[in-house]
JSON list of C-alpha atoms in Angstrom, two decimals:
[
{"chain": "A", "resi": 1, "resn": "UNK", "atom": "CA", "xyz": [-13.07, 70.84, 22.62]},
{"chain": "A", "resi": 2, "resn": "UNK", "atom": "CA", "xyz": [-9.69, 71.43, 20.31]},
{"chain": "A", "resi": 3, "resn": "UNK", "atom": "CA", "xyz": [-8.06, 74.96, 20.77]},
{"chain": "A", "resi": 4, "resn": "UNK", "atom": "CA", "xyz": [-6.85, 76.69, 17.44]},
{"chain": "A", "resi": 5, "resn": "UNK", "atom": "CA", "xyz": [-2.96, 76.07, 17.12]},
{"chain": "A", "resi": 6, "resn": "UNK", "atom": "CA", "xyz": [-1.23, 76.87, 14.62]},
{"chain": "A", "resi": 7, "resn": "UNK", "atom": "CA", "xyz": [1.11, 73.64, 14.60]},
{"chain": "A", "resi": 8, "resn": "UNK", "atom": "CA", "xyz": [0.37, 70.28, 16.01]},
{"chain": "A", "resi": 9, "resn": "UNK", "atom": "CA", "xyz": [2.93, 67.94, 17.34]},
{"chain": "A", "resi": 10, "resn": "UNK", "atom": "CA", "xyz": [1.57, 64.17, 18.12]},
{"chain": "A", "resi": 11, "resn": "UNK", "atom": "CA", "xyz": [3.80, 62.59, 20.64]},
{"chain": "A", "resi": 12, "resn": "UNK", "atom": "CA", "xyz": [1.14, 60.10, 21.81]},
{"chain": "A", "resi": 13, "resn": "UNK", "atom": "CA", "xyz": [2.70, 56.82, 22.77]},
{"chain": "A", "resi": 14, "resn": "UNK", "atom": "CA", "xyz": [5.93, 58.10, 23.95]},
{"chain": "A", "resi": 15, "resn": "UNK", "atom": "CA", "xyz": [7.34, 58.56, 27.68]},
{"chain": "A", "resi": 16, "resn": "UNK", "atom": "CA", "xyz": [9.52, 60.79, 28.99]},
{"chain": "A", "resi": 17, "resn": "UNK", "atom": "CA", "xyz": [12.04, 62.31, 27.58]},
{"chain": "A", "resi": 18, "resn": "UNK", "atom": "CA", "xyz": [10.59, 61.95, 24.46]},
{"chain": "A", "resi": 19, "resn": "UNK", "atom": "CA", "xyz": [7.73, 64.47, 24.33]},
{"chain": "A", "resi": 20, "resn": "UNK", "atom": "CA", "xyz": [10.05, 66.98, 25.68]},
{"chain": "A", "resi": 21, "resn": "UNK", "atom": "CA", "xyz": [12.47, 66.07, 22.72]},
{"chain": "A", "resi": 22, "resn": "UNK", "atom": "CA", "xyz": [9.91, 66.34, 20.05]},
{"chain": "A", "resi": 23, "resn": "UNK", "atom": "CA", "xyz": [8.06, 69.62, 21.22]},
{"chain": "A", "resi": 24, "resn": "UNK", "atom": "CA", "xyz": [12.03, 70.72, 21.64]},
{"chain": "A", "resi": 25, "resn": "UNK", "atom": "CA", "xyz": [12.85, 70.17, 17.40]},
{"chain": "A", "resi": 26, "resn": "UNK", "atom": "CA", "xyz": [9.00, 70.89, 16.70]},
{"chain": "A", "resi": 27, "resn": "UNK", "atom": "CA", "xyz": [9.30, 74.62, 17.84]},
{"chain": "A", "resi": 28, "resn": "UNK", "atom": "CA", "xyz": [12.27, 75.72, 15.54]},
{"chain": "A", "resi": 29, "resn": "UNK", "atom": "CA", "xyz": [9.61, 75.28, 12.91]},
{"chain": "A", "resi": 30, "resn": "UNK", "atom": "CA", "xyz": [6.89, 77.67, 14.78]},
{"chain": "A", "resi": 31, "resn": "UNK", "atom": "CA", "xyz": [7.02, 81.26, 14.01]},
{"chain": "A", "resi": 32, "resn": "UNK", "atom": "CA", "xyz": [7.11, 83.46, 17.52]},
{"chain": "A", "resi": 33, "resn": "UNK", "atom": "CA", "xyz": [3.50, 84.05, 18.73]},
{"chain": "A", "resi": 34, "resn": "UNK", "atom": "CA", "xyz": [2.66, 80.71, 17.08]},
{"chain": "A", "resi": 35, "resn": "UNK", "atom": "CA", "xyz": [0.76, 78.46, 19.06]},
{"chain": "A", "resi": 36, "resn": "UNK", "atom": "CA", "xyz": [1.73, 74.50, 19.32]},
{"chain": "A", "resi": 37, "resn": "UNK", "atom": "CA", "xyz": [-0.10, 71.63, 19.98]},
{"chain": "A", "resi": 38, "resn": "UNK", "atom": "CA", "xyz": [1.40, 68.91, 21.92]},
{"chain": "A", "resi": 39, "resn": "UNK", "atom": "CA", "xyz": [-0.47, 65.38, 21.51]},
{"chain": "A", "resi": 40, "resn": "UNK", "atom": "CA", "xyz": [0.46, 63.10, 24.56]},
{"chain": "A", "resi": 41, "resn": "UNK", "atom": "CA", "xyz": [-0.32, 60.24, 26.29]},
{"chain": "A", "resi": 42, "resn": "UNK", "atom": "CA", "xyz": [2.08, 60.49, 29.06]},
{"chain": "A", "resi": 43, "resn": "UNK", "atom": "CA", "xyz": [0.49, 61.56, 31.97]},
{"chain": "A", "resi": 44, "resn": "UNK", "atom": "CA", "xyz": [3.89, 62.66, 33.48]},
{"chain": "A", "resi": 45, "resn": "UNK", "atom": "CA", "xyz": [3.75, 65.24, 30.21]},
{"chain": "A", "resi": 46, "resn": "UNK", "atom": "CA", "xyz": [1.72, 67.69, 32.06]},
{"chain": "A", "resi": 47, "resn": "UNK", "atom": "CA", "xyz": [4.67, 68.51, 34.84]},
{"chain": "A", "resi": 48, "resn": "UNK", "atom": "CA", "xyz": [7.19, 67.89, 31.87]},
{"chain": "A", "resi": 49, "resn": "UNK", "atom": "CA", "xyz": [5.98, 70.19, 29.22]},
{"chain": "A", "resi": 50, "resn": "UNK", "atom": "CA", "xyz": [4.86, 73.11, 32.09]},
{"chain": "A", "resi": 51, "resn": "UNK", "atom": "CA", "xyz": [8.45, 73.07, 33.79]},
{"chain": "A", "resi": 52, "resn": "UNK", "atom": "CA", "xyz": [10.27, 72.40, 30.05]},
{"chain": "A", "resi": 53, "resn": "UNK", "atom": "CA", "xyz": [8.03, 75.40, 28.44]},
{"chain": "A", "resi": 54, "resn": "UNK", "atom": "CA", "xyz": [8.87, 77.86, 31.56]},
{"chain": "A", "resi": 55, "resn": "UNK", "atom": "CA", "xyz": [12.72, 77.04, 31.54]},
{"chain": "A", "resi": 56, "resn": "UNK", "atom": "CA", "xyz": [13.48, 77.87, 28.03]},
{"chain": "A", "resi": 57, "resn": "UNK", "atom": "CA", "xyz": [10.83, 81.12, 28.20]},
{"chain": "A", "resi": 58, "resn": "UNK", "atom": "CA", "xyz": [8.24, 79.67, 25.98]},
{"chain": "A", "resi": 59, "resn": "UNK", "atom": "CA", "xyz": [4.51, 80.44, 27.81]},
{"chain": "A", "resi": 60, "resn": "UNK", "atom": "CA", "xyz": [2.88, 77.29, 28.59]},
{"chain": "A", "resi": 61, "resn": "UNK", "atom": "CA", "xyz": [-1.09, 77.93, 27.92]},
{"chain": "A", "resi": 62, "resn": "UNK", "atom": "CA", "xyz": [-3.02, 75.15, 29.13]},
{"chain": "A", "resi": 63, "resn": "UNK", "atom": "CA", "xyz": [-3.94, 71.41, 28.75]},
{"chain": "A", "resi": 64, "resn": "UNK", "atom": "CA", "xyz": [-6.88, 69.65, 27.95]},
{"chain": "A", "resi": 65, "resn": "UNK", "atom": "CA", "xyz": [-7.54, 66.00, 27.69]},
{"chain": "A", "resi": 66, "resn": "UNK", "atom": "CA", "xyz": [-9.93, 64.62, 24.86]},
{"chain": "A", "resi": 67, "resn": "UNK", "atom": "CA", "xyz": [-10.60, 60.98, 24.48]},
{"chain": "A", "resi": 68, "resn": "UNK", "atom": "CA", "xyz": [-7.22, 60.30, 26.96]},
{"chain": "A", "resi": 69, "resn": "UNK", "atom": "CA", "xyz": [-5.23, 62.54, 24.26]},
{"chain": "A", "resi": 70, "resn": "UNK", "atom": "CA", "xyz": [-3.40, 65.20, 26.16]},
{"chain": "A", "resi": 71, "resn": "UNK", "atom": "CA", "xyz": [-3.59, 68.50, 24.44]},
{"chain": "A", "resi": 72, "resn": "UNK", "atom": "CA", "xyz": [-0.49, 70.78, 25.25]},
{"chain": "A", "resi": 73, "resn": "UNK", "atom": "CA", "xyz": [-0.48, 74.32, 24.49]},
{"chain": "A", "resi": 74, "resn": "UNK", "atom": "CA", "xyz": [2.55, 76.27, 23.88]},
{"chain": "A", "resi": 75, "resn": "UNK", "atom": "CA", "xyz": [2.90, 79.82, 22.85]},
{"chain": "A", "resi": 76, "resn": "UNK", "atom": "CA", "xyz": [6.58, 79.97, 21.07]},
{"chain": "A", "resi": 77, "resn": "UNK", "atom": "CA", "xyz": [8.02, 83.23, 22.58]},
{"chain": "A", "resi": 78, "resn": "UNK", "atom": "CA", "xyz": [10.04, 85.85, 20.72]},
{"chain": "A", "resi": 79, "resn": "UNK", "atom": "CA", "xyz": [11.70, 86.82, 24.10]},
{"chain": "A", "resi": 80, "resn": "UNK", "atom": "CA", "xyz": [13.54, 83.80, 24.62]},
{"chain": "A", "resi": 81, "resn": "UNK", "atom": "CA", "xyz": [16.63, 82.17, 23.05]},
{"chain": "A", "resi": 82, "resn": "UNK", "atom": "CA", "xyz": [15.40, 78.59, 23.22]},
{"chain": "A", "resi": 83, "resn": "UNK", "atom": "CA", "xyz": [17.99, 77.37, 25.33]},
{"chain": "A", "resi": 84, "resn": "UNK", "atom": "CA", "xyz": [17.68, 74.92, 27.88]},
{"chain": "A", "resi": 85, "resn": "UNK", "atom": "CA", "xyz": [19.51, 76.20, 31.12]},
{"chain": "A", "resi": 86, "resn": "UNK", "atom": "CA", "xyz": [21.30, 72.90, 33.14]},
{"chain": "A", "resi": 87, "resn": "UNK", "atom": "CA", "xyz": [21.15, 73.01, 36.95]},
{"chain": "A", "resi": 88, "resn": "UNK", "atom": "CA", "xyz": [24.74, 73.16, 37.84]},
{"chain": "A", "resi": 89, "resn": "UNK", "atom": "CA", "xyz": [25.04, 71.40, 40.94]},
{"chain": "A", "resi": 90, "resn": "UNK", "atom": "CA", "xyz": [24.98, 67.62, 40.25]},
{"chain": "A", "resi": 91, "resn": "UNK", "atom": "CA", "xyz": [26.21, 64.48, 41.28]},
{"chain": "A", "resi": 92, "resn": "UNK", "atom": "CA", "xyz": [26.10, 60.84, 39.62]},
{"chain": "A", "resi": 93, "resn": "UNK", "atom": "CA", "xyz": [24.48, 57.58, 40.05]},
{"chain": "A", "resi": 94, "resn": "UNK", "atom": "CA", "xyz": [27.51, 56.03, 41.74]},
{"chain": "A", "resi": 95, "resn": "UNK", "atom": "CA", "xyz": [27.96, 59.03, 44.24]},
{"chain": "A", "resi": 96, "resn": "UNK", "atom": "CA", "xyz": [24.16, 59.28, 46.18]},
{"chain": "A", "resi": 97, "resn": "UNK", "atom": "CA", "xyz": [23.84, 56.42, 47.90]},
{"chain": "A", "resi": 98, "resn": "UNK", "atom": "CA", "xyz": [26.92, 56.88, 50.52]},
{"chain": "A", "resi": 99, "resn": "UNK", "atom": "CA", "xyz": [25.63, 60.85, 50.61]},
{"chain": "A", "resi": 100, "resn": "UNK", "atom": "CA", "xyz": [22.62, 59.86, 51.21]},
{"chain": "A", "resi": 101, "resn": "UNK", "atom": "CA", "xyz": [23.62, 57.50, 54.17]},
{"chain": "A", "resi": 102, "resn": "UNK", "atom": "CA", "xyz": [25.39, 60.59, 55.01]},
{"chain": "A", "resi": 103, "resn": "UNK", "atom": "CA", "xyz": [21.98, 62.56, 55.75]},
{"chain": "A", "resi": 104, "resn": "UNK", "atom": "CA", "xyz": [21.19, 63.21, 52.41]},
{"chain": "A", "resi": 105, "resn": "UNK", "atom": "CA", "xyz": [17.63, 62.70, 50.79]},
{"chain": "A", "resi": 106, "resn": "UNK", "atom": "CA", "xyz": [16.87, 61.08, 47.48]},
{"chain": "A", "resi": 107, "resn": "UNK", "atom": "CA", "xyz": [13.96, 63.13, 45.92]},
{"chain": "A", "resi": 108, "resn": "UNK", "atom": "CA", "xyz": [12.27, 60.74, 43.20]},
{"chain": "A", "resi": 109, "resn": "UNK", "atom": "CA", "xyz": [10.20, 63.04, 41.10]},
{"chain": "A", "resi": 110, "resn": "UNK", "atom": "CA", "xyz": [8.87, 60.61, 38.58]},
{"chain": "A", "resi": 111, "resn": "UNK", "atom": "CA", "xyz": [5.37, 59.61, 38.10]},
{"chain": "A", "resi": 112, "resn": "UNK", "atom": "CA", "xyz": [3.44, 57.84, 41.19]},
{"chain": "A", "resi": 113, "resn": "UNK", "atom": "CA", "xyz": [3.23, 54.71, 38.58]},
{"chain": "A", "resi": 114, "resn": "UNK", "atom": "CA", "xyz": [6.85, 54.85, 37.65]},
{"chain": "A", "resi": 115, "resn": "UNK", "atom": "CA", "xyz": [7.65, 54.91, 41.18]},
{"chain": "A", "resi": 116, "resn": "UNK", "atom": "CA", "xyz": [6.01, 51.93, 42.16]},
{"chain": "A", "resi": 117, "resn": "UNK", "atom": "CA", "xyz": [7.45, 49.89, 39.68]},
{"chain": "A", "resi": 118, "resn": "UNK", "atom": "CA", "xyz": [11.07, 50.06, 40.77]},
{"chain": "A", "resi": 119, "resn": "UNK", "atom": "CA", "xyz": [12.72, 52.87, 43.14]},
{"chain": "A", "resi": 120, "resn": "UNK", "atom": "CA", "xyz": [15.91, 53.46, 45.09]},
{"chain": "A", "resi": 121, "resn": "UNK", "atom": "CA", "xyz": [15.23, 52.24, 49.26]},
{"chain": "A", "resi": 122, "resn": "UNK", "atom": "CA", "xyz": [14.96, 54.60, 51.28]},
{"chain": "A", "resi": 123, "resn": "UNK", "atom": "CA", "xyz": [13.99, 57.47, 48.49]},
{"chain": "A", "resi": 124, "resn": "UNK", "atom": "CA", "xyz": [11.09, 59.67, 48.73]},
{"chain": "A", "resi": 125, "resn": "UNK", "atom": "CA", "xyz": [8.56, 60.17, 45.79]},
{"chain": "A", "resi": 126, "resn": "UNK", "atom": "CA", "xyz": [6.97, 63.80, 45.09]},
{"chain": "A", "resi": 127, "resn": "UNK", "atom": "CA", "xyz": [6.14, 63.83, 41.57]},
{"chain": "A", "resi": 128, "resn": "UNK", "atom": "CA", "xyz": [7.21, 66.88, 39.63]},
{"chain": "A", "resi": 129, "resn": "UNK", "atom": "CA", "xyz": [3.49, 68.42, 39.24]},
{"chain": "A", "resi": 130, "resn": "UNK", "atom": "CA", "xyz": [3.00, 68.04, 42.86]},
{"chain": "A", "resi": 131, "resn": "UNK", "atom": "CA", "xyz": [6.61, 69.59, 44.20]},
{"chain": "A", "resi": 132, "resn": "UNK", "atom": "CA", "xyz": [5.66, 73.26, 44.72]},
{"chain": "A", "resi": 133, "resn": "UNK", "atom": "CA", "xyz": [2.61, 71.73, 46.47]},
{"chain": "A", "resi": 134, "resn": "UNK", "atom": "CA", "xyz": [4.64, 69.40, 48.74]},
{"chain": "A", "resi": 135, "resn": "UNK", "atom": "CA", "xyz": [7.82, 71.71, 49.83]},
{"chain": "A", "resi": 136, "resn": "UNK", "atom": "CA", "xyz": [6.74, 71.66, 52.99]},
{"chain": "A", "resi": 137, "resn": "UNK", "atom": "CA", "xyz": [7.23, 67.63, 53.07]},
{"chain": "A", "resi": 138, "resn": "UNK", "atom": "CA", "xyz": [11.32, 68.57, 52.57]},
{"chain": "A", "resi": 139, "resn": "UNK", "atom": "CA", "xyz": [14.07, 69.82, 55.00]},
{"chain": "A", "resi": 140, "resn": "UNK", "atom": "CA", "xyz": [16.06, 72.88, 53.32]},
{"chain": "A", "resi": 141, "resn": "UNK", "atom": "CA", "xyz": [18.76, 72.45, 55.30]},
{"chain": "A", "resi": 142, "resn": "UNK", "atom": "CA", "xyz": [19.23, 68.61, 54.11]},
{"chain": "A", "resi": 143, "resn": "UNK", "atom": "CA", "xyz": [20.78, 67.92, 50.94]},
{"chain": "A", "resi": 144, "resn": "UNK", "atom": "CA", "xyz": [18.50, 66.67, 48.49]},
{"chain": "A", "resi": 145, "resn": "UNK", "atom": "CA", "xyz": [19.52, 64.54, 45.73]},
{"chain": "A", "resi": 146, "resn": "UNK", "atom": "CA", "xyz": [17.11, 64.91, 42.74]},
{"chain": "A", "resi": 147, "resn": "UNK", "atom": "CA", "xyz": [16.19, 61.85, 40.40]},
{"chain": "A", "resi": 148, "resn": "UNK", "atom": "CA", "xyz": [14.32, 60.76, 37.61]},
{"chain": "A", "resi": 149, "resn": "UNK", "atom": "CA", "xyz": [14.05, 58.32, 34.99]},
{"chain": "A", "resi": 150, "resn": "UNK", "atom": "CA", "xyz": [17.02, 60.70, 32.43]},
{"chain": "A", "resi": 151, "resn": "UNK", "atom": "CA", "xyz": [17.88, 63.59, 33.84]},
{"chain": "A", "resi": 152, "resn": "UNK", "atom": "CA", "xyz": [15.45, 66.11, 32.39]},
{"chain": "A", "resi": 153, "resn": "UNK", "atom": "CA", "xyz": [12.75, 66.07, 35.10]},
{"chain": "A", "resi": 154, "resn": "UNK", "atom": "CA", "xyz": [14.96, 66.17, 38.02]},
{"chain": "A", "resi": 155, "resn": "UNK", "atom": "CA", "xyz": [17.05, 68.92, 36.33]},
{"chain": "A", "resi": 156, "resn": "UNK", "atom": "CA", "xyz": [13.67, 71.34, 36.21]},
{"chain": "A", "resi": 157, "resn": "UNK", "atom": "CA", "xyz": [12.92, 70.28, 39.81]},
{"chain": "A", "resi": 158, "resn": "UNK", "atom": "CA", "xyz": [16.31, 70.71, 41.20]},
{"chain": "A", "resi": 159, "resn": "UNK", "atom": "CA", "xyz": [15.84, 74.27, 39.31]},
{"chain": "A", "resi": 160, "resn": "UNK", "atom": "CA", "xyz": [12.42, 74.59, 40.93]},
{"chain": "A", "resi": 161, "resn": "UNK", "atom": "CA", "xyz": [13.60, 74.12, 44.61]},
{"chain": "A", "resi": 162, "resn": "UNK", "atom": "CA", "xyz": [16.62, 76.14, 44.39]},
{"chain": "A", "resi": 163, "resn": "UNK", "atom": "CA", "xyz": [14.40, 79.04, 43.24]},
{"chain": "A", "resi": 164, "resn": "UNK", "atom": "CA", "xyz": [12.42, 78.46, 46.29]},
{"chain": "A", "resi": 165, "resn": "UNK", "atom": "CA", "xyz": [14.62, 78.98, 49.00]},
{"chain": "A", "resi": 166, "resn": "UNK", "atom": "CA", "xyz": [16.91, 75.44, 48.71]},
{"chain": "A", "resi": 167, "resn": "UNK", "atom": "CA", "xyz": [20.71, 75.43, 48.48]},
{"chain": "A", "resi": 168, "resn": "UNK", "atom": "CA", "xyz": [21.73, 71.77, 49.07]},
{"chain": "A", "resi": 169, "resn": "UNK", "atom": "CA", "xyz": [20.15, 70.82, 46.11]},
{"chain": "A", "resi": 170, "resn": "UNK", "atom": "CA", "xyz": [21.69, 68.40, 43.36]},
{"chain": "A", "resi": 171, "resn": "UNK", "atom": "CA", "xyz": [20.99, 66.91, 40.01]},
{"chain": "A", "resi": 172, "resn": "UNK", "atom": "CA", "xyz": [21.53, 63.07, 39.96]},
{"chain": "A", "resi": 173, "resn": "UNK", "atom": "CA", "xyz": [22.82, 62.51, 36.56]},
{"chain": "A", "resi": 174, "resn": "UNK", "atom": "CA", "xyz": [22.22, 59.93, 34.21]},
{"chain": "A", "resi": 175, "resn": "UNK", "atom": "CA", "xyz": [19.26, 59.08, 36.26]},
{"chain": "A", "resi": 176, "resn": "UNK", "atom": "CA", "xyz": [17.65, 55.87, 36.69]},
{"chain": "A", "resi": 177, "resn": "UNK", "atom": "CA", "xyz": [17.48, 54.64, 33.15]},
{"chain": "A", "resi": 178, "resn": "UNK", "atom": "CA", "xyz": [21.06, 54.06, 34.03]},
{"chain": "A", "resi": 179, "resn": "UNK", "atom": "CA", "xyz": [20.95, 52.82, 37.33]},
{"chain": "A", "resi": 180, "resn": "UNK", "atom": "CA", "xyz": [23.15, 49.94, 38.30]},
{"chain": "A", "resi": 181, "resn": "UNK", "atom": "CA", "xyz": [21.75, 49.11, 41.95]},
{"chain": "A", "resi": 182, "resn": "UNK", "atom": "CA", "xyz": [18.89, 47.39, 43.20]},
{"chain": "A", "resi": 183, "resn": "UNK", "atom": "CA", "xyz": [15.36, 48.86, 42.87]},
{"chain": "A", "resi": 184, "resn": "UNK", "atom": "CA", "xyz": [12.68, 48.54, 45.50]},
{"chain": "A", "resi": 185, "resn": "UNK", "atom": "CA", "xyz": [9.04, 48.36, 44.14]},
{"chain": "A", "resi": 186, "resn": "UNK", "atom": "CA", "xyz": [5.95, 49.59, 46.19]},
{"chain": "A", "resi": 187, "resn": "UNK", "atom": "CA", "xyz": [2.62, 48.33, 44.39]}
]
């Protein structure tokens, strides 16, 4: 069952950051009010396109799935300036291991799948569309070290747990697309 939209987007085949990227250029074209249509495959674009749409003020409608075709639905709002905000507190590749070792944790917030398939020792996985479910799994007065595959996904959870109570909370920037260091894997 397709929803009207007023613009469709196909991003089917890509993986994060791309479907973010697309739907990003895609809505300067929609008019505010306009309704778009995301097409994924990426499972991980559920979590991605919910936080992404709530960060820049665009309402995020729904999903649906149709022959394993995600169906995104955006609302393009007239309220918001489009603009991505960037969690400030960060830290790099290079610097979380010896914080960690310091009492740190290192929050993976990829997929389960993406998780599996290489991951830093010793890091935790709580996928993005299960984090406000999960809080209770992390230690607010532990810094927390938030990673993903580029950047983007960590950035909206490092957001997310900050707004819910966390202080110690950083970005891990480039991510793990740039990782240097050995990666466990978990299958």
């Amino acid at each position: 069952m397709s929803l009207k939209a007023d613009v469709q987007l196909d991003a089917k085949g890509l993986a994060c950051p791309m479907p973010i990227v697309k739907t990003r250029k895609a809505m300067i074209d929609v008019n505010d009010g306009q309704i778009l249509e995301v097409q994924a495959t990426d499972k991980g674009s559920i979590a991605d396109l919910k936080a992404w749409s709530e960060n820049v003020g665009h309402h995020y409608i729904g999903t649906l799935e149709e022959d394993g075709v995600l169906l995104h639905y955006i609302r393009k709002s007239g309220d918001c300036n489009g603009e991505e905000k960037k969690f400030e507190q960060t830290v790099t590749n290079e610097e979380i291991i010896d914080r960690a070792a310091n009492g740190g944790i290192i929050l993976d917030v990829r997929e389960e799948a993406e998780y599996a398939f290489g991951h830093i020792e010793g890091s935790i996985s709580i996928p993005i569309g299960e984090l406000e479910d999960r809080l209770n799994e992390l230690d607010q007065g532990q810094e927390i070290y938030v990673i993903c595959r580029t950047g983007i996904r960590s950035d909206l959870a490092a957001r997310k747990l900050s707004e819910k109570g966390f202080t110690k909370v950083y970005n891990t920037l480039p991510g793990l697309s740039a990782w240097n260091g050995d990666l466990s894997k978990k299958i």
